[in-house]
Amino acid sequence: MEPSGVSPLKDLAEKAGRDFPHLFDARERTATGLAKRRASLQPLRHSLEASIVLMGSWGRAEVTSGSDDDFMVLLHGAEGSEVLPTIDEVSGVLKHFPSEDGPFASPVFSQKLVHQIGLDGDDNKNLTRRLLFLLESIPVTGEKVFGTVRDEILDRYLDESVKPYRPPRFLLNDVVRYWRTICVDFAAKEWKGPEKWGIRNAKLRTSRKILFAGGLLPVLECSRFDVVPMRAFLEEERGRPPTDRIARAFLENDASDEGARTLGAYDEFVGWMHQSDFREELESVTRDTAKTSPAFSEAERIGKELQAGLLALLHETSSQLAKVVRDYAIF
Amino acid sequence: MGKMSAALASFALMGLATKTDHAESIVARHHPVGASTGYMRDLRGDWEAQVAAAWRVSSFAIELSALSEAELPSLAEYLRGPRNLPFRYISIHGPSKGRQMDEEKLVASLAQLVPCADGIVMHPDTMEDLRLYRPLGHKLLLENMDARKSEGRTPEELEESFSELPDAGFCFDVPHAWSIDHGMSVASNLLDKFRDRLRHVHLSSLSDDLHHVPLTEEDQRLFGPVLRRCLDVPWIFEAPLSTA
């Protein structure tokens, strides 16, 4: 689904009298890169129900010079024998190979995403695939298949348990569970070794938090809607990048100053991540060396500003939203 | 009640529910808040006691005030000591009175405190060569001045300082802005101009001779519209909380 064409981030920029130059530049890079990749991937032979989906900064519309072409080959339906294009074929075009033990090293079958939510079948990989698909992905080929799978996942979450003027708890719990999983996985990776601690920590404070907030806010704001308009609202939001969803929430809650500072901080981070020496320094940082790294110090400062703004939005800008957070964010 | 009336009634209730409850104290609802040790005159010289007193106000934010140059060495020693402070936000108020120290030495002293603080607040009217302060980077915060001062009071006057210190942040002293313009237009204009630099807020009422006194209810209401634009930063009380 394409976004409606209206950009809340642009609206916020105008209201606050400032620009978000790095975020807007990244959106342009993303659009240009997507067009090129569509042209190069479409000639590959596709199974009828296949879609090649780009993830990560592509899904957030935040491509920088350091962005990888993280992709998923998505199949609508149950696990089957032949899947086209193969992971190797797509990798050959994109020049990017998914990590061997990562969630996208093999094709992703939608039946598992939809039918296995919770319980033993919903392992870390399945949860990761489903939430990244929902929150941070964009189709390069097979847009119709992509849309069908997204609809089926939403149908699953918005089941008979959904109540009017209440956040849909099933979806809320899974979004929150994914955020907590990312945080716990960070600690688990550190336990295995100090490598890449700095870049992982920096991303947890920034882009991972934006991913979570961009998923959480629309779900909480479902408290404004009856059941049918709630579905329409979520469908509209899912077509926007996370920074647009967050900008809209700040604007709706009359907090453009706080929104400008929050997304201004994130804009700064995206700008830094576009610089290779900044990324390289972060990649070399460990917990022991963090205090002496200028790059990490910047990421830490930016992360604090970003979090402070999001927390103010959730708890103080609107008594309605604060009460919804109180009632739904913990239990 | 018919379906249409019920729908309209529910929309009306939603409208009421979405408006911020103005009767509820904006200060009481805000987090984080903290105390400035600058008002703890009786405890001056005893950082342990000042921190303990500030901790009783809030364990989340604090401003450690070294308002005279003579207090800087003891503050640095205190912060280097073997202790864990609970505060998630620590600002240090640099010297603003009786300035005598060579400015380069002063900046060097402040630079030693940078790793211990989220911000170092300075009064622009006490800073002579602004370029010397550039190494403090994002940690340096310039505070807007009150009506007793001759500079640093308005957006135009502060812009001169920020143009020399592009990385510096803004410490928004709300009562100082009120002393320039009781209608709070200067306060709004300061926020319009420096909203992206905002790092924390100073909050209190002012006495007739413009000293910080406990925040009154009347001033809390008057300051409400600008405070409403600062919900994402710590608010530091520059006077004890009112017990009235």
Coordinates of C-alpha atoms in Angstrom, one line a residue:
Chain A
M1 CA 0.0 0.0 0.0
E2 CA 1.4 3.4 -0.9
P3 CA 1.2 6.2 1.7
S4 CA -1.5 8.7 1.2
G5 CA 0.9 11.4 -0.1
V6 CA 0.5 13.5 3.0
S7 CA 3.6 13.6 5.2
P8 CA 3.1 14.3 8.9
L9 CA 6.8 14.8 9.2
K10 CA 6.6 17.6 6.6
D11 CA 3.7 19.1 8.5
L12 CA 5.6 18.9 11.8
A13 CA 8.6 20.6 10.1
E14 CA 6.3 23.4 8.9
K15 CA 4.6 23.8 12.3
A16 CA 7.9 23.9 14.1
G17 CA 9.6 26.2 11.6
R18 CA 12.5 23.8 11.0
D19 CA 13.8 21.1 8.6
F20 CA 14.7 17.5 9.1
P21 CA 17.3 17.5 6.3
H22 CA 18.8 14.1 6.9
L23 CA 15.4 12.3 7.2
F24 CA 14.1 14.0 4.0
D25 CA 17.4 13.2 2.1
A26 CA 17.1 9.6 3.3
R27 CA 13.6 9.4 2.0
E28 CA 14.7 10.5 -1.4
R29 CA 17.6 8.0 -1.4
T30 CA 15.1 5.3 -0.4
A31 CA 12.7 6.2 -3.3
T32 CA 15.5 6.3 -5.8
G33 CA 17.1 3.1 -4.6
L34 CA 13.7 1.3 -4.6
A35 CA 13.0 2.2 -8.2
K36 CA 16.4 0.8 -9.2
R37 CA 15.9 -2.4 -7.3
R38 CA 12.4 -2.9 -8.7
A39 CA 13.8 -2.6 -12.2
S40 CA 16.6 -5.1 -11.5
L41 CA 14.5 -7.7 -9.5
Q42 CA 11.3 -7.8 -11.5
P43 CA 12.9 -9.8 -14.4
L44 CA 13.6 -12.7 -11.9
R45 CA 11.1 -15.6 -12.2
H46 CA 8.6 -15.4 -9.4
S47 CA 6.3 -18.0 -7.9
L48 CA 2.7 -16.8 -8.3
E49 CA 2.4 -15.9 -4.6
A50 CA 5.9 -14.5 -4.1
S51 CA 7.1 -11.0 -3.1
I52 CA 10.6 -9.7 -2.5
V53 CA 10.4 -7.4 0.5
L54 CA 13.1 -5.0 1.6
M55 CA 13.5 -4.5 5.4
G56 CA 15.2 -2.3 7.9
S57 CA 16.2 1.2 6.7
W58 CA 14.3 0.6 3.5
G59 CA 11.1 -0.1 5.4
R60 CA 11.7 3.0 7.5
A61 CA 12.5 5.1 4.4
E62 CA 15.9 6.0 6.1
V63 CA 18.5 4.7 3.6
T64 CA 22.0 5.9 4.3
S65 CA 25.3 5.2 2.7
G66 CA 25.7 2.4 5.2
S67 CA 22.4 0.6 4.6
D68 CA 22.4 -3.0 3.7
D69 CA 19.9 -4.6 1.3
D70 CA 18.2 -6.7 4.0
F71 CA 15.5 -8.6 2.2
M72 CA 12.9 -11.3 2.7
V73 CA 11.5 -13.6 0.1
L74 CA 7.9 -13.9 1.2
L75 CA 5.5 -16.6 0.0
H76 CA 1.8 -16.3 0.6
G77 CA 0.6 -19.6 2.0
A78 CA 2.0 -22.8 3.6
E79 CA 5.5 -24.0 3.3
G80 CA 5.9 -25.6 -0.1
S81 CA 8.6 -27.2 -2.3
E82 CA 9.9 -24.7 -4.8
V83 CA 10.1 -21.0 -4.1
L84 CA 11.1 -18.5 -6.7
P85 CA 13.1 -16.4 -6.8
T86 CA 15.6 -18.2 -4.6
I87 CA 17.5 -16.4 -1.9
D88 CA 20.7 -16.9 -4.0
E89 CA 19.1 -15.3 -7.1
V90 CA 18.0 -12.3 -5.1
S91 CA 21.3 -12.0 -3.4
G92 CA 23.0 -12.2 -6.7
V93 CA 21.1 -9.1 -7.9
L94 CA 21.3 -7.1 -4.7
K95 CA 24.8 -8.2 -3.8
H96 CA 23.7 -8.9 -0.3
F97 CA 23.6 -12.3 1.4
P98 CA 21.4 -12.7 4.5
S99 CA 23.3 -14.0 7.5
E100 CA 23.2 -17.8 7.7
D101 CA 21.5 -18.1 11.1
G102 CA 19.4 -14.9 10.6
P103 CA 15.6 -14.8 10.2
F104 CA 15.7 -14.1 6.4
A105 CA 18.2 -16.8 5.4
S106 CA 15.3 -18.9 4.0
P107 CA 12.0 -18.0 2.4
V108 CA 9.2 -16.8 4.8
F109 CA 5.8 -18.5 4.5
S110 CA 2.9 -16.3 5.5
Q111 CA 0.9 -19.2 7.0
K112 CA 3.5 -19.4 9.8
L113 CA 3.4 -15.7 10.4
V114 CA -0.4 -15.7 10.7
H115 CA -1.1 -19.0 12.4
Q116 CA 1.7 -19.2 14.8
I117 CA 1.4 -16.1 17.0
G118 CA 2.4 -17.1 20.6
L119 CA 3.2 -20.5 22.0
D120 CA 6.1 -22.7 21.1
G121 CA 5.8 -22.3 17.3
D122 CA 6.3 -18.6 17.6
D123 CA 10.0 -18.7 18.1
N124 CA 12.4 -15.7 18.0
K125 CA 12.7 -15.9 14.2
N126 CA 9.0 -16.1 13.6
L127 CA 8.3 -13.2 15.9
T128 CA 11.1 -11.1 14.3
R129 CA 9.9 -11.9 10.8
R130 CA 6.3 -11.0 11.6
L131 CA 7.0 -7.7 13.5
L132 CA 9.6 -6.4 11.1
F133 CA 7.3 -7.3 8.2
L134 CA 4.5 -5.3 9.9
L135 CA 6.5 -2.3 11.1
E136 CA 9.6 -1.9 8.9
S137 CA 9.2 -3.4 5.4
I138 CA 8.4 -2.4 1.8
P139 CA 7.6 -4.6 -1.2
V140 CA 10.0 -4.4 -4.1
T141 CA 8.0 -7.0 -6.2
G142 CA 4.7 -8.7 -5.6
E143 CA 3.0 -5.7 -4.0
K144 CA -0.4 -7.5 -4.2
V145 CA 1.0 -10.5 -2.3
F146 CA 2.6 -8.2 0.3
G147 CA -0.8 -6.4 0.8
T148 CA -2.6 -9.7 1.1
V149 CA -0.3 -11.0 3.8
R150 CA -0.4 -7.8 5.7
D151 CA -4.2 -7.9 5.6
E152 CA -4.2 -11.5 6.9
I153 CA -1.8 -10.6 9.8
L154 CA -4.0 -7.7 10.7
D155 CA -7.1 -9.9 10.5
R156 CA -5.5 -12.3 13.0
Y157 CA -4.7 -9.5 15.5
L158 CA -8.0 -7.7 15.1
D159 CA -10.1 -10.8 16.0
E160 CA -13.3 -11.1 18.0
S161 CA -11.3 -9.9 21.1
V162 CA -11.1 -6.3 19.7
K163 CA -13.3 -3.8 21.6
P164 CA -14.4 -0.4 20.3
Y165 CA -12.4 2.5 21.8
R166 CA -9.8 0.3 23.2
P167 CA -6.3 -0.5 21.9
P168 CA -6.4 -4.0 20.4
R169 CA -4.6 -6.0 23.1
F170 CA -3.4 -8.9 21.0
L171 CA -1.6 -6.5 18.6
L172 CA -0.4 -4.3 21.5
N173 CA 1.1 -7.2 23.4
D174 CA 2.9 -8.6 20.4
V175 CA 4.4 -5.1 19.5
V176 CA 5.6 -4.7 23.1
R177 CA 6.8 -8.3 23.3
Y178 CA 9.0 -7.6 20.2
W179 CA 10.5 -4.5 21.7
R180 CA 11.4 -6.4 24.9
T181 CA 12.7 -9.3 22.8
I182 CA 15.1 -6.9 20.9
C183 CA 16.3 -5.5 24.3
V184 CA 16.8 -9.0 25.8
D185 CA 18.6 -10.2 22.6
F186 CA 21.0 -7.2 22.9
A187 CA 22.0 -8.4 26.3
A188 CA 22.3 -12.0 25.1
K189 CA 24.6 -10.9 22.2
E190 CA 26.8 -9.0 24.6
W191 CA 27.1 -12.1 26.8
K192 CA 28.4 -14.0 23.7
G193 CA 31.1 -11.3 23.1
P194 CA 31.9 -7.6 23.0
E195 CA 32.0 -7.3 19.2
K196 CA 29.7 -4.6 17.8
W197 CA 28.4 -3.6 21.2
G198 CA 28.6 0.1 20.3
I199 CA 26.6 0.0 17.1
R200 CA 24.0 -2.3 18.6
N201 CA 23.6 -0.2 21.7
A202 CA 23.4 3.0 19.6
K203 CA 20.8 1.5 17.3
L204 CA 18.8 0.2 20.3
R205 CA 18.7 3.8 21.7
T206 CA 17.6 5.2 18.3
S207 CA 16.4 3.3 15.3
R208 CA 15.1 0.3 17.2
K209 CA 13.2 2.7 19.6
I210 CA 11.8 4.6 16.6
L211 CA 10.6 1.2 15.2
F212 CA 8.9 0.4 18.5
A213 CA 7.4 3.8 19.0
G214 CA 6.1 3.9 15.4
G215 CA 4.3 0.6 16.1
L216 CA 3.1 1.4 19.6
L217 CA 1.6 4.8 19.1
P218 CA -1.0 3.9 16.4
V219 CA -2.0 0.9 18.5
L220 CA -2.6 3.0 21.6
E221 CA -4.4 5.6 19.6
C222 CA -6.9 3.0 18.5
S223 CA -8.6 4.1 21.7
R224 CA -10.1 6.9 19.7
F225 CA -11.9 4.7 17.3
D226 CA -14.9 2.3 16.9
V227 CA -13.9 -1.1 15.4
V228 CA -14.4 -0.4 11.7
P229 CA -12.6 3.0 11.6
M230 CA -9.9 1.4 13.9
R231 CA -9.0 -1.0 11.1
A232 CA -9.0 1.8 8.5
F233 CA -6.7 3.9 10.8
L234 CA -4.2 1.0 11.3
E235 CA -4.2 0.3 7.5
E236 CA -3.4 4.0 6.8
E237 CA -0.7 4.1 9.4
R238 CA 1.0 0.9 8.2
G239 CA 1.5 2.6 4.9
R240 CA 3.6 5.3 6.5
P241 CA 7.3 5.2 7.7
P242 CA 7.6 5.2 11.5
T243 CA 8.8 8.8 11.6
D244 CA 5.6 9.9 9.9
R245 CA 3.5 7.9 12.4
I246 CA 5.4 9.5 15.3
A247 CA 5.2 13.0 13.8
R248 CA 1.5 12.6 13.4
A249 CA 1.1 11.5 17.0
F250 CA 3.0 14.6 18.2
L251 CA 0.8 16.8 16.0
E252 CA -2.4 15.2 17.1
N253 CA -1.5 15.7 20.7
D254 CA -0.6 19.4 20.2
A255 CA 3.1 18.8 21.0
S256 CA 4.9 20.1 18.0
D257 CA 7.8 21.6 20.0
E258 CA 8.5 18.3 21.7
G259 CA 8.0 16.5 18.4
A260 CA 10.4 18.8 16.7
R261 CA 13.1 18.1 19.3
T262 CA 12.5 14.3 19.3
L263 CA 12.6 13.9 15.6
G264 CA 15.3 16.6 15.3
A265 CA 17.5 14.4 17.5
Y266 CA 16.7 11.4 15.3
D267 CA 17.3 13.4 12.2
E268 CA 20.8 14.2 13.6
F269 CA 21.4 10.5 14.1
V270 CA 20.4 9.5 10.6
G271 CA 22.8 12.2 9.4
W272 CA 25.6 10.7 11.5
M273 CA 24.9 7.2 10.2
H274 CA 25.3 8.4 6.7
Q275 CA 29.0 9.1 7.5
S276 CA 31.2 6.0 7.2
D277 CA 33.8 7.2 9.8
F278 CA 31.0 7.6 12.4
R279 CA 29.6 4.1 11.7
E280 CA 33.1 2.6 11.8
E281 CA 33.9 4.2 15.1
L282 CA 30.6 2.9 16.6
E283 CA 31.3 -0.6 15.3
S284 CA 34.6 -0.7 17.1
V285 CA 33.2 0.6 20.4
T286 CA 32.8 -1.9 23.3
R287 CA 31.2 -1.3 26.7
D288 CA 34.7 -0.7 28.1
T289 CA 35.6 1.9 25.5
A290 CA 32.2 3.7 25.2
K291 CA 33.0 6.5 27.6
T292 CA 35.9 7.7 25.5
S293 CA 34.2 7.4 22.1
P294 CA 32.9 10.7 20.7
A295 CA 30.6 8.9 18.3
F296 CA 29.1 6.8 21.1
S297 CA 28.7 10.0 23.2
E298 CA 26.7 11.6 20.4
A299 CA 24.5 8.5 20.0
E300 CA 23.9 8.4 23.7
R301 CA 23.0 12.0 23.9
I302 CA 20.7 11.7 20.9
G303 CA 19.1 8.6 22.3
K304 CA 18.3 10.4 25.6
E305 CA 16.7 13.3 23.8
L306 CA 14.7 11.0 21.6
Q307 CA 13.4 8.9 24.6
A308 CA 12.6 12.0 26.6
G309 CA 10.4 13.3 23.8
L310 CA 8.6 10.0 23.3
L311 CA 8.0 9.6 27.1
A312 CA 6.6 13.2 27.3
L313 CA 4.2 12.4 24.4
L314 CA 3.0 9.2 26.1
H315 CA 2.7 10.6 29.6
E316 CA 2.1 14.3 29.6
T317 CA 1.0 15.9 26.4
S318 CA -2.6 14.7 26.5
S319 CA -4.5 13.5 29.5
Q320 CA -6.4 11.1 27.2
L321 CA -3.3 9.4 25.8
A322 CA -1.7 9.4 29.3
K323 CA -4.7 7.5 30.7
V324 CA -4.6 5.0 27.8
V325 CA -0.9 4.4 28.5
R326 CA -1.7 4.0 32.2
D327 CA -4.4 1.5 31.5
Y328 CA -2.8 -0.5 28.7
A329 CA 1.0 -0.1 28.6
I330 CA 1.9 -2.3 31.6
F331 CA -0.9 -5.0 31.9
Chain B
M1 CA -31.8 7.0 23.8
G2 CA -31.7 6.5 20.0
K3 CA -28.6 5.2 18.2
M4 CA -27.8 8.6 16.7
S5 CA -28.0 10.4 20.1
A6 CA -25.9 7.7 21.7
A7 CA -23.2 8.1 19.0
L8 CA -23.3 11.9 19.4
A9 CA -23.1 11.6 23.1
S10 CA -20.1 9.3 22.8
F11 CA -18.3 11.7 20.5
A12 CA -18.9 14.5 22.9
L13 CA -17.5 12.5 25.8
M14 CA -14.4 11.7 23.7
G15 CA -13.9 15.4 22.9
L16 CA -14.0 16.2 26.6
A17 CA -11.7 13.3 27.4
T18 CA -9.1 14.4 24.9
K19 CA -8.7 17.9 26.3
T20 CA -5.9 18.3 28.8
D21 CA -7.3 18.7 32.3
H22 CA -6.3 22.3 33.1
A23 CA -7.3 22.0 36.7
E24 CA -4.6 19.4 37.3
S25 CA -1.2 21.0 38.2
I26 CA 1.1 20.9 35.3
V27 CA 4.1 21.0 37.7
A28 CA 2.7 18.1 39.7
R29 CA 2.3 16.0 36.6
H30 CA 5.7 16.7 35.1
H31 CA 8.6 14.3 35.2
P32 CA 11.5 14.7 35.7
V33 CA 11.8 17.6 38.1
G34 CA 14.7 18.3 40.4
A35 CA 16.1 20.8 42.8
S36 CA 18.9 23.3 42.4
T37 CA 21.3 23.4 45.2
G38 CA 21.7 27.1 44.6
Y39 CA 18.9 27.9 47.0
M40 CA 20.4 25.8 49.8
R41 CA 22.4 28.7 51.3
D42 CA 22.7 27.1 54.7
L43 CA 24.3 24.0 53.3
R44 CA 26.8 25.8 51.1
G45 CA 30.2 24.1 51.1
D46 CA 28.7 20.7 52.1
W47 CA 27.9 18.9 48.8
E48 CA 26.8 15.7 50.6
A49 CA 24.1 17.6 52.5
Q50 CA 23.0 19.6 49.4
V51 CA 22.7 16.4 47.4
A52 CA 20.7 14.8 50.2
A53 CA 18.4 17.7 50.4
A54 CA 17.9 17.7 46.6
W55 CA 17.3 13.9 46.7
R56 CA 14.4 14.5 49.0
V57 CA 12.8 16.7 46.4
S58 CA 13.5 14.3 43.5
S59 CA 15.9 11.4 42.7
F60 CA 15.7 12.0 39.0
A61 CA 17.3 15.4 38.3
I62 CA 19.5 17.8 40.1
E63 CA 21.4 21.0 39.5
L64 CA 24.6 21.3 41.4
S65 CA 25.3 25.0 41.8
A66 CA 28.9 26.3 42.0
L67 CA 27.8 29.9 41.8
S68 CA 31.1 31.2 42.9
E69 CA 34.5 30.1 41.4
A70 CA 35.7 29.1 44.8
E71 CA 33.2 26.2 44.9
L72 CA 34.4 24.6 41.7
P73 CA 37.4 22.6 43.1
S74 CA 35.3 21.1 45.9
L75 CA 32.5 20.2 43.5
A76 CA 35.0 18.5 41.2
E77 CA 36.4 16.6 44.2
Y78 CA 33.0 15.6 45.3
L79 CA 32.0 14.3 41.9
R80 CA 35.2 12.3 41.5
G81 CA 34.6 10.6 44.9
P82 CA 33.5 7.0 45.3
R83 CA 29.7 7.3 45.2
N84 CA 26.8 6.5 43.0
L85 CA 24.3 9.3 42.5
P86 CA 20.7 8.3 41.6
F87 CA 20.0 11.2 39.4
R88 CA 19.4 10.5 35.7
Y89 CA 19.9 14.1 34.8
I90 CA 22.7 16.2 36.4
S91 CA 23.3 19.8 35.5
I92 CA 26.0 22.0 36.9
H93 CA 25.5 25.7 37.3
G94 CA 28.8 27.4 36.6
P95 CA 30.0 30.6 38.4
S96 CA 27.9 33.6 38.0
K97 CA 29.1 35.8 40.9
G98 CA 32.4 37.5 41.8
R99 CA 34.1 36.4 38.6
Q100 CA 37.9 36.8 39.0
M101 CA 39.4 33.7 37.6
D102 CA 41.3 33.8 34.3
E103 CA 38.7 32.8 31.7
E104 CA 40.8 30.1 30.1
K105 CA 41.4 28.5 33.5
L106 CA 37.7 28.7 34.2
V107 CA 36.8 26.9 31.0
A108 CA 39.5 24.3 31.8
S109 CA 37.8 23.8 35.2
L110 CA 34.4 23.4 33.6
A111 CA 35.8 21.0 31.0
Q112 CA 36.9 18.7 33.8
L113 CA 33.3 18.5 35.0
V114 CA 31.8 17.7 31.5
P115 CA 32.0 13.9 31.9
C116 CA 30.0 14.2 35.2
A117 CA 27.1 16.3 33.9
D118 CA 24.5 16.4 31.2
G119 CA 24.8 20.2 31.0
I120 CA 26.8 23.1 32.4
V121 CA 24.8 26.2 32.7
M122 CA 26.4 29.6 32.3
H123 CA 25.2 33.2 32.3
P124 CA 26.1 34.8 29.0
D125 CA 26.6 38.2 30.7
T126 CA 29.5 36.7 32.7
M127 CA 31.3 35.2 29.6
E128 CA 33.8 37.5 27.9
D129 CA 35.4 35.5 25.1
L130 CA 32.7 33.1 24.0
R131 CA 35.0 31.2 21.6
L132 CA 36.9 29.9 24.6
Y133 CA 33.8 27.9 25.7
R134 CA 33.5 26.0 22.4
P135 CA 35.2 22.9 23.7
L136 CA 32.3 22.4 26.1
G137 CA 30.2 21.6 23.0
H138 CA 26.7 20.4 23.5
K139 CA 27.2 20.3 27.3
L140 CA 27.3 24.1 27.6
L141 CA 23.9 25.6 28.2
L142 CA 23.2 29.4 28.0
E143 CA 20.6 30.7 30.4
N144 CA 18.4 33.7 29.6
M145 CA 18.9 36.6 32.0
D146 CA 16.5 38.6 34.2
A147 CA 15.6 42.3 34.1
R148 CA 18.5 43.3 36.3
K149 CA 21.0 42.3 33.7
S150 CA 22.0 44.2 30.5
E151 CA 22.4 41.3 28.1
G152 CA 21.3 37.8 27.4
R153 CA 17.6 38.6 28.2
T154 CA 15.9 38.5 24.8
P155 CA 16.0 36.3 21.8
E156 CA 18.1 38.9 19.9
E157 CA 20.6 39.3 22.7
L158 CA 21.0 35.5 23.2
E159 CA 21.3 34.9 19.5
E160 CA 24.6 36.9 19.6
S161 CA 25.9 34.3 22.0
F162 CA 24.6 31.3 20.2
S163 CA 26.1 32.5 16.9
E164 CA 29.5 32.1 18.6
L165 CA 28.5 28.9 20.3
P166 CA 26.5 26.9 17.7
D167 CA 26.6 23.6 19.7
A168 CA 25.4 25.1 23.0
G169 CA 22.0 24.3 24.4
F170 CA 19.4 26.6 26.0
C171 CA 18.5 26.6 29.7
F172 CA 15.1 28.3 29.7
D173 CA 14.7 30.3 32.9
V174 CA 10.9 31.0 32.9
P175 CA 10.8 33.5 35.7
H176 CA 13.7 35.4 34.2
A177 CA 11.7 35.8 31.0
W178 CA 8.7 36.9 33.0
S179 CA 10.7 39.6 34.7
I180 CA 11.4 41.0 31.2
D181 CA 7.8 40.9 30.1
H182 CA 5.0 39.9 32.5
G183 CA 2.7 39.1 29.6
M184 CA 5.1 36.2 28.7
S185 CA 5.6 37.2 25.1
V186 CA 9.4 37.3 25.6
A187 CA 9.1 33.8 27.1
S188 CA 7.2 32.6 24.0
N189 CA 9.6 34.2 21.7
L190 CA 12.6 32.7 23.4
L191 CA 11.0 29.3 22.9
D192 CA 10.1 30.0 19.3
K193 CA 13.7 31.0 18.6
F194 CA 15.6 28.4 20.6
R195 CA 13.1 25.5 21.0
D196 CA 15.6 23.1 19.2
R197 CA 18.3 24.0 21.7
L198 CA 16.2 23.5 24.8
R199 CA 17.8 21.2 27.4
H200 CA 16.1 22.1 30.7
V201 CA 13.9 24.7 32.4
H202 CA 14.5 26.8 35.6
L203 CA 11.3 27.3 37.5
S204 CA 10.3 29.5 40.5
S205 CA 8.5 32.7 41.2
L206 CA 10.5 35.9 41.7
S207 CA 10.4 38.4 44.7
D208 CA 10.0 42.1 44.1
D209 CA 13.8 42.4 43.9
L210 CA 13.9 39.5 41.4
H211 CA 15.3 36.7 43.6
H212 CA 14.0 33.2 43.2
V213 CA 11.2 32.3 45.6
P214 CA 8.8 29.4 45.8
L215 CA 6.6 29.0 42.8
T216 CA 3.1 30.4 43.4
E217 CA -0.1 28.9 42.1
E218 CA -0.8 32.1 40.2
D219 CA 2.6 31.9 38.4
Q220 CA 2.2 28.3 37.7
R221 CA -1.0 29.1 35.8
L222 CA 0.6 32.1 34.1
F223 CA 3.7 30.0 33.0
G224 CA 1.5 27.1 32.0
P225 CA 1.4 27.8 28.2
V226 CA 5.2 28.0 27.9
L227 CA 5.7 25.1 30.3
R228 CA 3.4 23.1 28.1
R229 CA 6.0 23.4 25.3
C230 CA 8.8 22.0 27.5
L231 CA 7.3 18.7 28.6
D232 CA 10.3 16.6 27.3
V233 CA 13.0 18.3 29.4
P234 CA 13.8 18.3 33.2
W235 CA 12.4 21.2 35.2
I236 CA 14.8 22.4 37.9
F237 CA 13.3 24.3 40.9
E238 CA 15.4 27.3 41.8
A239 CA 13.6 27.8 45.1
P240 CA 12.0 25.3 47.6
L241 CA 8.7 23.9 46.8
S242 CA 5.9 25.9 48.3
T243 CA 4.4 24.3 51.4
A244 CA 1.3 26.5 51.3

